[in-house]
Short mmCIF file of C-alpha atoms in Angstrom, two decimals:
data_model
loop_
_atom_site.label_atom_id
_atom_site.label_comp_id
_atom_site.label_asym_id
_atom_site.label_seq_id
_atom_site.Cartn_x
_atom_site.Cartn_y
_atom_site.Cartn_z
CA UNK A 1342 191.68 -19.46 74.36
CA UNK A 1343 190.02 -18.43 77.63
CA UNK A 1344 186.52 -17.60 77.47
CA UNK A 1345 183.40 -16.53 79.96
CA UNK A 1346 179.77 -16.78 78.26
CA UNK A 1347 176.60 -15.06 80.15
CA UNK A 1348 173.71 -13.67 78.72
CA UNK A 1349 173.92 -10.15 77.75
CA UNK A 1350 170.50 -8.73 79.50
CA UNK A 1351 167.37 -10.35 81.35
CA UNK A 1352 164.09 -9.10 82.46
CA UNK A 1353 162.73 -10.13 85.67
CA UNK A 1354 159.66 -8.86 87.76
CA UNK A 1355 159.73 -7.52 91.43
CA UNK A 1356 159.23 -9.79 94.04
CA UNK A 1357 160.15 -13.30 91.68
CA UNK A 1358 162.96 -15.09 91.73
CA UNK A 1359 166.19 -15.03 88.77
CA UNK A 1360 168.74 -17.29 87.43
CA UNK A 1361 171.65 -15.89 85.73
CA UNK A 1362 174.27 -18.56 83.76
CA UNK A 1363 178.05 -18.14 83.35
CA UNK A 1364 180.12 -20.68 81.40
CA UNK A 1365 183.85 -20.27 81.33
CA UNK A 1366 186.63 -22.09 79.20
CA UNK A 1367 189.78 -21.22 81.05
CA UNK A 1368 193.39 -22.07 81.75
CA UNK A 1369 193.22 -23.47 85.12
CA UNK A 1370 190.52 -22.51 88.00
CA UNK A 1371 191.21 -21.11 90.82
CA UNK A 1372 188.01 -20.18 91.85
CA UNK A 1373 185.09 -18.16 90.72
CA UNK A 1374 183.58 -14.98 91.17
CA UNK A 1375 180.29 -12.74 91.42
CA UNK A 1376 179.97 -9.01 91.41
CA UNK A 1377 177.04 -6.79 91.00
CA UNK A 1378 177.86 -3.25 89.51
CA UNK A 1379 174.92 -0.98 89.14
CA UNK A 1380 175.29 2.03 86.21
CA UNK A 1381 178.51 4.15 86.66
CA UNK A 1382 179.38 2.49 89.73
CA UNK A 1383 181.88 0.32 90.49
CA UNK A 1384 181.37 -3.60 90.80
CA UNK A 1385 180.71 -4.65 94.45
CA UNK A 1386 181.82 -8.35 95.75
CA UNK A 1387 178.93 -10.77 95.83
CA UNK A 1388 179.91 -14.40 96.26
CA UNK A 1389 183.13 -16.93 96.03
CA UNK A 1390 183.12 -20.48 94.85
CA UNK A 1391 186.03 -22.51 94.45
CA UNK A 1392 184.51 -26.42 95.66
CA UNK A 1393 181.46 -27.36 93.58
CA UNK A 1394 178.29 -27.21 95.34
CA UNK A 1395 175.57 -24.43 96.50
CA UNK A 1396 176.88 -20.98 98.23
CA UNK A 1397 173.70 -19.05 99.66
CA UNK A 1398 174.21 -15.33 101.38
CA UNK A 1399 170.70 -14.08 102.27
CA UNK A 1400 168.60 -13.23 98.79
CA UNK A 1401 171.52 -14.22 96.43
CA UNK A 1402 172.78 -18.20 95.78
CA UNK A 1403 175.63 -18.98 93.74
CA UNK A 1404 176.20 -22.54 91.98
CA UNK A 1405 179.06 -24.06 90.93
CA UNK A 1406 179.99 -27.29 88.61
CA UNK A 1407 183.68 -27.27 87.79
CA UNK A 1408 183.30 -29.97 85.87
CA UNK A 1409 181.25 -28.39 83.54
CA UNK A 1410 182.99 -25.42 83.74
CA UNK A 1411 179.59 -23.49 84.70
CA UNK A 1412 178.15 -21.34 87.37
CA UNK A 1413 174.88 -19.65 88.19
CA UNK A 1414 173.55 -16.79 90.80
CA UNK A 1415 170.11 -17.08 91.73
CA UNK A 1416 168.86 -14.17 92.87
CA UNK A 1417 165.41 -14.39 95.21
CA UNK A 1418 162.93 -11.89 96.08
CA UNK A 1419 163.63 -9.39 93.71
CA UNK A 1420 163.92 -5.90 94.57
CA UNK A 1421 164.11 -2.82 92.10
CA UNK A 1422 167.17 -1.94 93.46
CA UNK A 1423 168.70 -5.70 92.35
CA UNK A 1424 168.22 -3.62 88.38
CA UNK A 1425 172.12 -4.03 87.68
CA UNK A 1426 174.55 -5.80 85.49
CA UNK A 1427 175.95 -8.76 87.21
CA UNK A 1428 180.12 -9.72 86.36
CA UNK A 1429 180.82 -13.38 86.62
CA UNK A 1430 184.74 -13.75 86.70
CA UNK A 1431 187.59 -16.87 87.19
CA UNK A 1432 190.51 -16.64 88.61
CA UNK A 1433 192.94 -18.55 86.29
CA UNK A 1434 196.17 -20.55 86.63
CA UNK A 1435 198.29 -17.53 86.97
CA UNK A 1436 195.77 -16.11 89.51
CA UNK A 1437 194.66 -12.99 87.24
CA UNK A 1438 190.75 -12.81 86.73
CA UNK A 1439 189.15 -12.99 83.45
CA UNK A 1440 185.87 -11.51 83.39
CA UNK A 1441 182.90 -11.76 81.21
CA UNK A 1442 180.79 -9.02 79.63
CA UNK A 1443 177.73 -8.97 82.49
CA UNK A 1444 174.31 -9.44 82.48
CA UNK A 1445 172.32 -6.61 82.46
CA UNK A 1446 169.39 -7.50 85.12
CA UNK A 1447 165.89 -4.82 84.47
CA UNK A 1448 163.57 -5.41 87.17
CA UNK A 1449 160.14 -4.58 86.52
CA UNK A 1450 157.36 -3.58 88.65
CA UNK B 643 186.17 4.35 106.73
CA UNK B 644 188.53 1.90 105.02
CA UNK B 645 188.46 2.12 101.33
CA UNK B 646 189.69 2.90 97.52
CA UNK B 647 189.76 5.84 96.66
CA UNK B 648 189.88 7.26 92.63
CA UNK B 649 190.09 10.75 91.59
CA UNK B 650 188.81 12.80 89.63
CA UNK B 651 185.27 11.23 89.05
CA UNK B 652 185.66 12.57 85.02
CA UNK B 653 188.56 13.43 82.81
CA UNK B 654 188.97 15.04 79.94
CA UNK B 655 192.32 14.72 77.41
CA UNK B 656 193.55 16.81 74.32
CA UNK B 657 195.22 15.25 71.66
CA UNK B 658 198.65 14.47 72.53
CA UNK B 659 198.16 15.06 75.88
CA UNK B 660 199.30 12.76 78.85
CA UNK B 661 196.71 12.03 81.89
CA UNK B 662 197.12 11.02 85.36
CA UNK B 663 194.63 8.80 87.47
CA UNK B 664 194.86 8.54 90.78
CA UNK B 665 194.13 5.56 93.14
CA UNK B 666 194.66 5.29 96.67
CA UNK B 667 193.67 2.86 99.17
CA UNK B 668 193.57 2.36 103.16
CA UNK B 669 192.87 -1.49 102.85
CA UNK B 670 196.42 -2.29 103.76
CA UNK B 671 195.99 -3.93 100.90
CA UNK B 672 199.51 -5.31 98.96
CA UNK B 673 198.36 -5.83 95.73
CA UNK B 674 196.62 -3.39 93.33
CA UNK B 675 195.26 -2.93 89.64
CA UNK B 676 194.32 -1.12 87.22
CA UNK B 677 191.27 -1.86 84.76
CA UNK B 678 189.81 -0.77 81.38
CA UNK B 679 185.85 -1.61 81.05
CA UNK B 680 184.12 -0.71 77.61
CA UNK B 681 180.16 -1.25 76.88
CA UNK B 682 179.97 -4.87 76.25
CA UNK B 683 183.04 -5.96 76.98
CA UNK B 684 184.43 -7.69 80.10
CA UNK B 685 187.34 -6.08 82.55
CA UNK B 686 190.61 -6.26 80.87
CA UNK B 687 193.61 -5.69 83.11
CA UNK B 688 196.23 -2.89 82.65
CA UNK B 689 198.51 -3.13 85.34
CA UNK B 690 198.99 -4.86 88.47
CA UNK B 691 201.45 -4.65 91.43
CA UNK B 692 201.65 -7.04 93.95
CA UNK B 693 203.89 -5.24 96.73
CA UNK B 694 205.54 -1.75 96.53
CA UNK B 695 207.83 -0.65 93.81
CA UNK B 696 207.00 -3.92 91.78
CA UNK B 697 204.53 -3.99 88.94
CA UNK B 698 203.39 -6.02 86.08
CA UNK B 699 201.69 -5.77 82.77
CA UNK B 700 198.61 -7.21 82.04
CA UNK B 701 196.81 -7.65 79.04
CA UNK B 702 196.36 -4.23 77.62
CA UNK B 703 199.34 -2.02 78.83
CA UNK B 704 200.08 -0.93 75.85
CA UNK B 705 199.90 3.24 75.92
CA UNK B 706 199.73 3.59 79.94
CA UNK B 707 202.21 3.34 82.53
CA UNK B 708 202.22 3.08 86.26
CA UNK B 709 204.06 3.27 89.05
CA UNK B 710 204.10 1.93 93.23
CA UNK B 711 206.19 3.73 95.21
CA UNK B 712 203.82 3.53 98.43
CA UNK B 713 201.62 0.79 99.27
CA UNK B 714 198.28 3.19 99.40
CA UNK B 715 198.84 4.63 96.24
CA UNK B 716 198.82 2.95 92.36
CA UNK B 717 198.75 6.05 90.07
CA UNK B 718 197.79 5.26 86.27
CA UNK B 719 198.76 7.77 83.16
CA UNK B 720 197.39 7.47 80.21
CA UNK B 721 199.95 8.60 77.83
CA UNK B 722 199.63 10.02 74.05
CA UNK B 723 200.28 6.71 72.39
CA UNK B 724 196.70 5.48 73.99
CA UNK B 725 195.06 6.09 70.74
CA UNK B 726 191.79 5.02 72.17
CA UNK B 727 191.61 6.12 75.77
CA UNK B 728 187.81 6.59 75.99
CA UNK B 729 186.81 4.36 79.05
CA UNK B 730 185.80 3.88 82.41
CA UNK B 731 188.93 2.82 84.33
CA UNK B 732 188.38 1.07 87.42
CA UNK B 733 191.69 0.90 90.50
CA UNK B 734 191.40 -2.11 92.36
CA UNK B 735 193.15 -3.85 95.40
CA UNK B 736 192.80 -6.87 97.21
CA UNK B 737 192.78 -8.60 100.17
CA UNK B 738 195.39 -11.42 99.15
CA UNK B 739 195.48 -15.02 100.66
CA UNK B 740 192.46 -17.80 99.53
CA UNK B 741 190.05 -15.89 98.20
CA UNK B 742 192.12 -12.63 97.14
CA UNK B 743 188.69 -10.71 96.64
CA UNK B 744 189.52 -7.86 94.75
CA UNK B 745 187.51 -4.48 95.75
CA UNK B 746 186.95 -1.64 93.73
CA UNK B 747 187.37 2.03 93.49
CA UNK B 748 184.89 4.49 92.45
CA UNK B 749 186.10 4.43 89.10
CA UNK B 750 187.29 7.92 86.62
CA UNK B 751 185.38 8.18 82.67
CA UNK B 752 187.59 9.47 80.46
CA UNK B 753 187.03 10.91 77.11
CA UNK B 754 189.03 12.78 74.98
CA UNK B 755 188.46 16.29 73.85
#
């Protein structure tokens, strides 16, 4: 079956720095995704990996190991408005994404 | 401003009533979808289209239909045989080639009366 594992919530505190795992067991790759989505919003594009290796875009990193069919966004400097789930998703053989449940992110002062 | 567009923001149904969402989009964006998203569970897809009057099922279609008969708009109804249509429902399009990022629409909530 195809499969995406992250954590369901983390706590973090303003100002520090956050790591957030996603493991997927899928039918093909074809590259993965990040998006943030904040409550009752919709999710907004973060990062792309498809090659393994470090992406960094200002205060957000994301990591990817295709052979171990894991991924991580690191997110630096944390801000209270960076409180939001985060969607890691993978792009599959027949190029539909399969997305995991998010991990809700609390920031706290 | 370029953009998705989804309408209304909430939604109510009646029993045995069907329900239209609407999505459109000024991307010039070819392909579109439609998903579900319930607390704790991933995006599952409903529908896609990948060029005008062309669509596809995806992996919950069952109970809603669609239809693409211009390239801005992706309408979604959520018929009577949706027994559980309580959701957010998120329209989506994207950009297509490499990457293919998918962007999102504002989403509608429905719940049923």
């Amino acid at each position: 079956g195809q499969n995406i594992d992250q954590p369901t919530e983390m706590t973090a505190t303003e100002g520090a720095i956050v790591q957030i795992n996603c493991t997927y067991q899928t039918s093909g790759f074809n590259g993965l995704f990040w998006y943030q989505q904040h409550a009752g919003e919709a999710p907004t594009f973060l990062s792309y990996n498809v090659l393994d290796g470090l992406e960094e875009k200002g205060r957000f990193s994301s990591f990817l190991s295709r052979s171990k069919g894991y991924s991580y966004l690191l997110l630096k400097e944390l801000q209270m408005k960076d409180s939001a789930s985060y969607l890691c998703a993978v792009r599959s053989f027949n190029y539909q994404l399969i997305w995991g449940a998010g991990t809700k992110l609390i920031i706290k002062p | 401003d370029g953009g998705i567009t989804q309408s209304p923001k909430y939604l109510f149904r009646k029993e045995g009533q069907n329900v239209t969402l609407s999505c459109e989009q000024n991307l010039n964006h070819d392909a579109m979808y439609w998903y579900r998203q319930d607390p704790g569970q991933g995006l599952r897809l409903i529908y896609y289209s990948q060029i005008v009057n062309d669509f596809q099922k995806g992996d919950i279609a069952e109970g809603y239909s669609v239809s693409r008969e211009k390239k801005e708009s992706f309408p979604l109804t959520v018929t009577s045989a949706q027994k559980n249509p309580t959701a957010f429902y998120l329209c989506a399009s994207s950009t297509g080639g490499g990457k293919n990022i998918q962007y999102f629409g504002a989403g509608t909530r429905l719940s049923v009366l």
